[in-house]
C-alpha cells in the first residue's frame, strides 16, 4: 500500500476520540474502584479476629504496608509507562517497596519456618484459598486490562508486568485482612505465573508464525 | 501561551485557540492539528499525517537503508499514531509523544529485519559467476541438440525442423515438402525417438 493511500484511509476513519485523562487520575480511579471491591470482599468474609493483634507485629505491619505501597506505585507506573511521551524509567517506581515486600516475605519464610503438622494444609484448603484468590484478583485485573487496552500498541510487556504486580500486591494486602493463612506466595504465583504463561504462549505463537512465513 | 527560549511560540494550555495558528514551530502546529483530529476533523488530521510523513521518513532513514523498509516502518508508525491518538494530551508537547511512538516501531522493525536476515544468505561475487556458468551450460545443450538433429535422416530432419523448431502446421509442411501428413507424423515420431536415444547415449558416454 502506498503511504498516501494509507493516510487517506486513516483520515477517513478519523472518528472523534475521547482523550485519556491524566495518568495519575486514571491510576487513582483504578485504585479507588479496587479499594471498594476489596473492601466489600473483606466485609463479606469478615475481618479475621486476630487482625488488630497481628497489626502490632512489626513483620506483619511491614508486609501489609509494603504490599499496599507496591500496589499503589505499580498501578501509577503501569498508567505512566503505557504512554508514549513518558519515560520508561517510571517502571522502576514500585521497585523499593517491592523489594521490602518480597524481602520481608522471604525473611518470614526463613526465620519463622515452622513445619506444619501433617494435614494442616489439605488439598481442599488450598483449593478454597485459590478460589478466594481468583475471585479477589480477577475483577481488579479485568478492570485494569480494560483501562490499559490501548497499551497493546505500546510497551505491552512493561504494562502487563506492572499491572500484575499491582493486582498481586493489593490482593495480598487485602487477603491478609480476612484470610487466615498468609497466601502471599500463592498470590504472586497466580498473578505473575499467569503472565508468564501468557508470554510463553505469545512467544510460541510468534515463533510458529515466523517459521510458517519463512517456509512460504 | 509562553515564549520558548528559541523564540518559537509554544502551546502550554490545552486551548485550541486561533491565536496559536500563527505559531512557527511545527511542534505547536502538529499539536493543534492533532487536537482537531481527536475531535473528528478529518481534514486537519489528514494534514497532520501528511506533514508528519516526510519528517518520519528522515527519522527512520537513520536506521534503514532499504527504501521499502523505510516506507514500511513509516506506515507502521502512522498506524500506531492512529490507533493510540487518544493518548495524546494537547496540553503537552507533541514531539516527545511522536518520537516515543516512532522509536518503539523502529526498534520492533529492527528486531524483525535482524531476524529475517538471519535466514538469508548474501550473494556476493559468486552470484555473477553462477549466472555465466548456467548460461554456458544452456548454450552447450543447444549445440548438442542441433548436432543431433543434423545427424538425422533427411526426411526426419525436415519434419523436426519445420514442425518443431519453426512451429509450422502439418498442412503447411505437407504443402511445402510434398510429404503426406501421415508420413510427416511418422517421421516426427521416429525423429523424436532417435534424438532421445542419441542424447541419452551421449550423456551416458560422458
PDB file of N, CA and C in Angstrom, chain B residues 50 80 117 144 182:
ATOM      1  N   UNK B  50       0.048  13.973   6.731  1.00  0.00           N
ATOM      2  CA  UNK B  50       0.859  14.314   5.550  1.00  0.00           C
ATOM      3  C   UNK B  50       2.087  15.120   5.937  1.00  0.00           C
ATOM      4  N   UNK B  80       0.194   3.262  14.214  1.00  0.00           N
ATOM      5  CA  UNK B  80       0.209   3.328  15.677  1.00  0.00           C
ATOM      6  C   UNK B  80      -0.322   4.678  16.161  1.00  0.00           C
ATOM      7  N   UNK B 117      17.057 -11.442   8.252  1.00  0.00           N
ATOM      8  CA  UNK B 117      18.369 -11.511   7.606  1.00  0.00           C
ATOM      9  C   UNK B 117      19.139 -12.739   8.036  1.00  0.00           C
ATOM     10  N   UNK B 144      24.410 -29.275 -28.623  1.00  0.00           N
ATOM     11  CA  UNK B 144      24.316 -30.738 -28.669  1.00  0.00           C
ATOM     12  C   UNK B 144      23.048 -31.156 -29.423  1.00  0.00           C
ATOM     13  N   UNK B 182       0.421 -38.116 -42.971  1.00  0.00           N
ATOM     14  CA  UNK B 182       0.698 -39.353 -42.235  1.00  0.00           C
ATOM     15  C   UNK B 182       2.200 -39.617 -42.192  1.00  0.00           C
TER      16      UNK B 182
END
